[in-house]
Amino acid sequence: MAFVIESLNSFRGAAQNFALLGQYFAVASPSYSSIRQWVLRVGFYELFRPRENRGDWLFIIDMTLELGARKCLVILGIPQAHWQKLVNTSQGELSYQDMEVLGLEIMSQTKGEMIHQVIEDVAKRVGRPLQIVSDHGGDLKKGVSLYQAAHPEVIATYDITHQCARLLKAELELDETYQAFASRCARSRQQMQQSPLSFLRPPTQRAKARYFNIDTLLEWSAKVMTYQQRQDFSLINPRFCLDQSALDALNPHLGAVRMTQLQFLKDLTFPHRQAFTQALQASLPPQHFSEVAPLALQQADLGRRYFQQKLGWLQDYQIALKPYHQMLALVRTLQQQLKQQGLTNRSKTDFIEQTSALQLSPRLSAFKAKLLDYLERETVALPSDKPWLGSSDMIESLFGKYKLFSAKSPLKHMGHLILTLPLLTTQLTAQLIKTAMETVSFDAVENWYRKVFGPSPLAKRRAVFQEKTVDIESA
């Protein structure tokens, strides 16, 4: 199970691990189907086992979807006492094992009233939450609002990551400079994929929610400019050549005598910078070498020339990108603060203190004011100085890891593997697995699956595609 859950092996890969170990050690080799059944049985047990009923739960709620019409509503929980301990001792660094999957509901419709009912059902089993954090998706927001209307003491919090992405989108969606920069990055990535510059290509831009990760583009551009400033392009192409293009570029800067001296090196290719430098020293008088060498080295550098051809355009954006770097710095400062210290009634004051030294333009000052408005809305009703959750990143990360499992399915559909979700927040122990095996049979898992999902898409596909539609047998 650890091979699958912790090392992210497929079921067949985990079985193959045992076969390989069996060549060197006396170990049994379970089949992949046995491993699959064990994982699903323990996942089923972990999902439905009784939870401690307590009154200080903090909920994170979100949905994930795969191919098909169904969505999966997941409720993660952490006791506020445990969250406060993390804030005090480890700067709020959450791990999967700090959370518990308190609810998992497969839904073909996700109306707010239905989400509200799921929250009510989970609260009856484990205890009423003090806080619910979500990304304010339409149905989720309505479901949480309905629950809050029935229980006004519950705090509903808008996830800081989604709020910042929304504000960044409002700032950049119609910003012609940024959009031109992003478009140029996308074109450069395509052009560089099969070239010596592939290792410097821009990062992939997300098709959806692209304003979640504008930092990757900005950080990429900064790192590429730092690489350019080192003036060592040997990783692209280590060779040097004074071809006609290089001589034409040198001609305006050098006199006729020096250009004549360089003709002896025309079209000769040297394997690296040192060899070209030695050739220059042999061709030029000492009094001319110090003047000509820097310019000749620059123009004859084939790696530099190719870099300029494909990425020279970045230089034009360095000043224009500075406001976006500052905007991102404000966002990252606030996100780090809330993720490490939690959301408290001092959050607004702390953010102002952390950013007071920044020299901001009117545009950035207005952007900062929007972040302060968010903090004002989210903290005005907080009842004490205890830390509250300000981010739903943990559930987003959980979904990302789960999709590494579902991607291994023949069809990326929601099915049995949804039972790996509760295992991602579980510390696997021998006692837990023993109890789960003694409690849950695979028939129970199959009965649950048939009740919730019915026939799988793969079973339906096989039923259709295995029928012979054309007689291809020879006469």
Short mmCIF file of N, CA, C and O in Angstrom, two decimals, residues 255-328:
data_model
loop_
_atom_site.label_atom_id
_atom_site.label_comp_id
_atom_site.label_asym_id
_atom_site.label_seq_id
_atom_site.Cartn_x
_atom_site.Cartn_y
_atom_site.Cartn_z
N GLY A 255 38.17 49.76 -37.34
CA GLY A 255 38.72 50.37 -38.55
C GLY A 255 39.09 49.34 -39.60
O GLY A 255 39.05 48.12 -39.36
N ALA A 256 39.48 49.83 -40.78
CA ALA A 256 39.80 48.94 -41.89
C ALA A 256 40.98 48.03 -41.57
O ALA A 256 41.00 46.85 -41.98
N VAL A 257 41.96 48.55 -40.82
CA VAL A 257 43.15 47.75 -40.51
C VAL A 257 42.77 46.54 -39.66
O VAL A 257 43.18 45.40 -39.94
N ARG A 258 41.99 46.78 -38.65
CA ARG A 258 41.62 45.69 -37.74
C ARG A 258 40.71 44.69 -38.45
O ARG A 258 40.80 43.48 -38.22
N MET A 259 39.82 45.19 -39.31
CA MET A 259 38.95 44.28 -40.06
C MET A 259 39.78 43.39 -40.99
O MET A 259 39.49 42.21 -41.18
N THR A 260 40.84 43.97 -41.57
CA THR A 260 41.73 43.18 -42.44
C THR A 260 42.43 42.09 -41.64
O THR A 260 42.58 40.95 -42.11
N GLN A 261 42.85 42.42 -40.43
CA GLN A 261 43.52 41.44 -39.58
C GLN A 261 42.60 40.27 -39.23
O GLN A 261 43.05 39.13 -39.08
N LEU A 262 41.29 40.57 -39.11
CA LEU A 262 40.33 39.51 -38.74
C LEU A 262 39.97 38.61 -39.92
O LEU A 262 39.39 37.53 -39.72
N GLN A 263 40.26 39.05 -41.13
CA GLN A 263 39.90 38.25 -42.30
C GLN A 263 40.56 36.87 -42.29
O GLN A 263 40.04 35.92 -42.87
N PHE A 264 41.70 36.76 -41.60
CA PHE A 264 42.39 35.47 -41.55
C PHE A 264 41.56 34.42 -40.79
O PHE A 264 41.77 33.23 -40.94
N LEU A 265 40.62 34.89 -39.96
CA LEU A 265 39.80 33.97 -39.16
C LEU A 265 38.41 33.76 -39.75
O LEU A 265 37.60 33.02 -39.18
N LYS A 266 38.13 34.38 -40.86
CA LYS A 266 36.78 34.32 -41.42
C LYS A 266 36.36 32.88 -41.71
O LYS A 266 37.10 32.10 -42.31
N ASP A 267 35.14 32.57 -41.24
CA ASP A 267 34.46 31.28 -41.47
C ASP A 267 35.16 30.09 -40.81
O ASP A 267 34.78 28.94 -41.05
N LEU A 268 36.16 30.34 -39.99
CA LEU A 268 36.76 29.24 -39.22
C LEU A 268 35.94 29.02 -37.96
O LEU A 268 35.55 29.98 -37.28
N THR A 269 35.66 27.77 -37.65
CA THR A 269 34.86 27.44 -36.47
C THR A 269 35.78 26.89 -35.38
O THR A 269 36.57 25.98 -35.62
N PHE A 270 35.62 27.45 -34.17
CA PHE A 270 36.44 27.05 -33.03
C PHE A 270 35.55 26.36 -32.01
O PHE A 270 34.41 26.77 -31.79
N PRO A 271 36.05 25.30 -31.37
CA PRO A 271 35.19 24.47 -30.50
C PRO A 271 34.72 25.16 -29.23
O PRO A 271 33.71 24.77 -28.67
N HIS A 272 35.46 26.19 -28.76
CA HIS A 272 35.07 26.85 -27.52
C HIS A 272 35.72 28.23 -27.43
O HIS A 272 36.55 28.60 -28.28
N ARG A 273 35.37 28.97 -26.42
CA ARG A 273 35.83 30.35 -26.25
C ARG A 273 37.35 30.45 -26.16
O ARG A 273 37.96 31.34 -26.76
N GLN A 274 37.96 29.54 -25.40
CA GLN A 274 39.41 29.60 -25.21
C GLN A 274 40.15 29.45 -26.53
O GLN A 274 41.11 30.18 -26.81
N ALA A 275 39.72 28.52 -27.37
CA ALA A 275 40.38 28.31 -28.66
C ALA A 275 40.25 29.54 -29.55
O ALA A 275 41.21 29.94 -30.24
N PHE A 276 39.08 30.18 -29.55
CA PHE A 276 38.89 31.38 -30.36
C PHE A 276 39.75 32.53 -29.84
O PHE A 276 40.33 33.30 -30.61
N THR A 277 39.83 32.65 -28.50
CA THR A 277 40.65 33.71 -27.91
C THR A 277 42.12 33.54 -28.30
O THR A 277 42.81 34.52 -28.63
N GLN A 278 42.61 32.32 -28.27
CA GLN A 278 44.00 32.06 -28.66
C GLN A 278 44.23 32.40 -30.13
O GLN A 278 45.28 32.95 -30.50
N ALA A 279 43.26 32.13 -30.97
CA ALA A 279 43.37 32.46 -32.40
C ALA A 279 43.40 33.97 -32.61
O ALA A 279 44.13 34.49 -33.46
N LEU A 280 42.60 34.70 -31.82
CA LEU A 280 42.62 36.16 -31.90
C LEU A 280 43.99 36.71 -31.50
O LEU A 280 44.53 37.62 -32.14
N GLN A 281 44.53 36.16 -30.42
CA GLN A 281 45.84 36.62 -29.96
C GLN A 281 46.93 36.38 -31.01
O GLN A 281 47.84 37.20 -31.17
N ALA A 282 46.79 35.28 -31.75
CA ALA A 282 47.79 34.99 -32.78
C ALA A 282 47.63 35.87 -34.00
O ALA A 282 48.60 36.11 -34.74
N SER A 283 46.43 36.38 -34.24
CA SER A 283 46.15 37.15 -35.46
C SER A 283 46.29 38.66 -35.26
O SER A 283 46.44 39.40 -36.23
N LEU A 284 46.20 39.14 -34.02
CA LEU A 284 46.19 40.57 -33.75
C LEU A 284 47.45 41.00 -33.01
O LEU A 284 47.95 40.27 -32.13
N PRO A 285 47.97 42.17 -33.30
CA PRO A 285 49.06 42.72 -32.49
C PRO A 285 48.57 42.95 -31.07
O PRO A 285 47.38 43.22 -30.85
N PRO A 286 49.44 42.84 -30.07
CA PRO A 286 49.03 43.01 -28.67
C PRO A 286 48.27 44.32 -28.41
O PRO A 286 47.31 44.34 -27.64
N GLN A 287 48.68 45.42 -29.10
CA GLN A 287 48.04 46.70 -28.84
C GLN A 287 46.60 46.75 -29.38
O GLN A 287 45.78 47.57 -28.96
N HIS A 288 46.26 45.87 -30.31
CA HIS A 288 44.89 45.82 -30.87
C HIS A 288 44.01 44.78 -30.17
O HIS A 288 42.78 44.87 -30.23
N PHE A 289 44.64 43.79 -29.57
CA PHE A 289 43.87 42.67 -29.01
C PHE A 289 42.87 43.13 -27.95
O PHE A 289 41.70 42.72 -27.96
N SER A 290 43.34 43.97 -27.03
CA SER A 290 42.45 44.39 -25.93
C SER A 290 41.25 45.17 -26.43
O SER A 290 40.18 45.16 -25.82
N GLU A 291 41.39 45.85 -27.57
CA GLU A 291 40.28 46.61 -28.12
C GLU A 291 39.31 45.72 -28.92
O GLU A 291 38.10 45.85 -28.83
N VAL A 292 39.88 44.80 -29.69
CA VAL A 292 39.06 44.01 -30.62
C VAL A 292 38.43 42.79 -29.96
O VAL A 292 37.27 42.43 -30.25
N ALA A 293 39.15 42.14 -29.03
CA ALA A 293 38.70 40.85 -28.48
C ALA A 293 37.31 40.88 -27.88
O ALA A 293 36.48 40.01 -28.19
N PRO A 294 36.97 41.85 -26.99
CA PRO A 294 35.61 41.82 -26.41
C PRO A 294 34.51 41.86 -27.45
O PRO A 294 33.51 41.12 -27.35
N LEU A 295 34.68 42.72 -28.49
CA LEU A 295 33.65 42.81 -29.53
C LEU A 295 33.61 41.55 -30.39
O LEU A 295 32.53 41.04 -30.73
N ALA A 296 34.79 41.03 -30.73
CA ALA A 296 34.84 39.83 -31.57
C ALA A 296 34.28 38.62 -30.84
O ALA A 296 33.55 37.80 -31.43
N LEU A 297 34.60 38.48 -29.56
CA LEU A 297 34.06 37.36 -28.79
C LEU A 297 32.54 37.41 -28.73
O LEU A 297 31.86 36.39 -28.80
N GLN A 298 32.02 38.60 -28.61
CA GLN A 298 30.56 38.75 -28.52
C GLN A 298 29.88 38.36 -29.83
O GLN A 298 28.90 37.61 -29.84
N GLN A 299 30.41 38.86 -30.96
CA GLN A 299 29.75 38.62 -32.24
C GLN A 299 29.99 37.21 -32.78
O GLN A 299 29.17 36.69 -33.54
N ALA A 300 31.12 36.59 -32.41
CA ALA A 300 31.42 35.26 -32.92
C ALA A 300 30.80 34.14 -32.09
O ALA A 300 30.82 32.98 -32.49
N ASP A 301 30.22 34.48 -30.95
CA ASP A 301 29.63 33.49 -30.05
C ASP A 301 28.33 32.97 -30.66
O ASP A 301 27.30 33.65 -30.65
N LEU A 302 28.35 31.75 -31.18
CA LEU A 302 27.15 31.19 -31.85
C LEU A 302 26.03 30.93 -30.85
O LEU A 302 24.85 31.06 -31.19
N GLY A 303 26.37 30.58 -29.62
CA GLY A 303 25.34 30.37 -28.60
C GLY A 303 24.64 31.67 -28.25
O GLY A 303 23.40 31.71 -28.15
N ARG A 304 25.42 32.76 -28.10
CA ARG A 304 24.82 34.06 -27.80
C ARG A 304 23.94 34.51 -28.94
O ARG A 304 22.85 35.04 -28.72
N ARG A 305 24.40 34.31 -30.17
CA ARG A 305 23.64 34.77 -31.33
C ARG A 305 22.29 34.04 -31.41
O ARG A 305 21.26 34.66 -31.69
N TYR A 306 22.28 32.74 -31.12
CA TYR A 306 21.02 31.99 -31.18
C TYR A 306 20.10 32.41 -30.03
O TYR A 306 18.88 32.50 -30.20
N PHE A 307 20.70 32.69 -28.87
CA PHE A 307 19.90 33.18 -27.73
C PHE A 307 19.22 34.50 -28.11
O PHE A 307 18.02 34.68 -27.86
N GLN A 308 19.98 35.42 -28.69
CA GLN A 308 19.41 36.71 -29.07
C GLN A 308 18.31 36.56 -30.11
O GLN A 308 17.30 37.26 -30.08
N GLN A 309 18.50 35.61 -31.00
CA GLN A 309 17.51 35.39 -32.06
C GLN A 309 16.18 34.92 -31.49
O GLN A 309 15.11 35.37 -31.94
N LYS A 310 16.22 34.05 -30.50
CA LYS A 310 14.99 33.45 -29.97
C LYS A 310 14.46 34.13 -28.72
O LYS A 310 13.24 34.15 -28.48
N LEU A 311 15.36 34.69 -27.89
CA LEU A 311 14.92 35.25 -26.61
C LEU A 311 15.36 36.69 -26.39
O LEU A 311 15.15 37.23 -25.30
N GLY A 312 15.94 37.29 -27.40
CA GLY A 312 16.35 38.69 -27.25
C GLY A 312 15.19 39.62 -26.96
O GLY A 312 15.36 40.68 -26.35
N TRP A 313 13.98 39.23 -27.36
CA TRP A 313 12.80 40.06 -27.13
C TRP A 313 12.52 40.30 -25.66
O TRP A 313 11.86 41.29 -25.28
N LEU A 314 13.03 39.40 -24.78
CA LEU A 314 12.78 39.56 -23.34
C LEU A 314 13.36 40.86 -22.80
O LEU A 314 12.82 41.44 -21.86
N GLN A 315 14.46 41.30 -23.39
CA GLN A 315 15.11 42.53 -22.92
C GLN A 315 14.16 43.72 -23.00
O GLN A 315 14.19 44.62 -22.15
N ASP A 316 13.29 43.71 -24.01
CA ASP A 316 12.37 44.83 -24.20
C ASP A 316 11.30 44.90 -23.10
O ASP A 316 10.65 45.93 -22.95
N TYR A 317 11.11 43.80 -22.36
CA TYR A 317 10.05 43.75 -21.36
C TYR A 317 10.53 43.96 -19.93
O TYR A 317 9.71 44.00 -19.01
N GLN A 318 11.83 44.07 -19.70
CA GLN A 318 12.33 44.07 -18.33
C GLN A 318 11.80 45.23 -17.50
O GLN A 318 11.41 45.06 -16.35
N ILE A 319 11.76 46.43 -18.08
CA ILE A 319 11.21 47.56 -17.34
C ILE A 319 9.70 47.44 -17.21
O ILE A 319 9.12 47.69 -16.15
N ALA A 320 9.05 46.99 -18.28
CA ALA A 320 7.59 46.87 -18.27
C ALA A 320 7.09 45.83 -17.27
O ALA A 320 5.98 45.94 -16.74
N LEU A 321 7.93 44.80 -16.99
CA LEU A 321 7.49 43.74 -16.08
C LEU A 321 7.66 44.10 -14.60
O LEU A 321 7.13 43.40 -13.73
N LYS A 322 8.38 45.16 -14.31
CA LYS A 322 8.64 45.50 -12.91
C LYS A 322 7.36 45.68 -12.09
O LYS A 322 7.27 45.16 -10.96
N PRO A 323 6.33 46.39 -12.57
CA PRO A 323 5.10 46.51 -11.77
C PRO A 323 4.44 45.17 -11.47
O PRO A 323 3.86 44.97 -10.40
N TYR A 324 4.55 44.21 -12.41
CA TYR A 324 3.94 42.90 -12.19
C TYR A 324 4.71 42.14 -11.10
O TYR A 324 4.10 41.42 -10.30
N HIS A 325 6.03 42.29 -11.08
CA HIS A 325 6.82 41.68 -10.00
C HIS A 325 6.41 42.25 -8.64
O HIS A 325 6.28 41.52 -7.66
N GLN A 326 6.19 43.56 -8.58
CA GLN A 326 5.77 44.19 -7.33
C GLN A 326 4.37 43.74 -6.92
O GLN A 326 4.08 43.50 -5.75
N MET A 327 3.49 43.63 -7.92
CA MET A 327 2.13 43.14 -7.65
C MET A 327 2.18 41.73 -7.08
O MET A 327 1.49 41.40 -6.11
N LEU A 328 3.01 40.90 -7.69
CA LEU A 328 3.15 39.52 -7.22
C LEU A 328 3.77 39.48 -5.83
O LEU A 328 3.41 38.63 -5.02
#
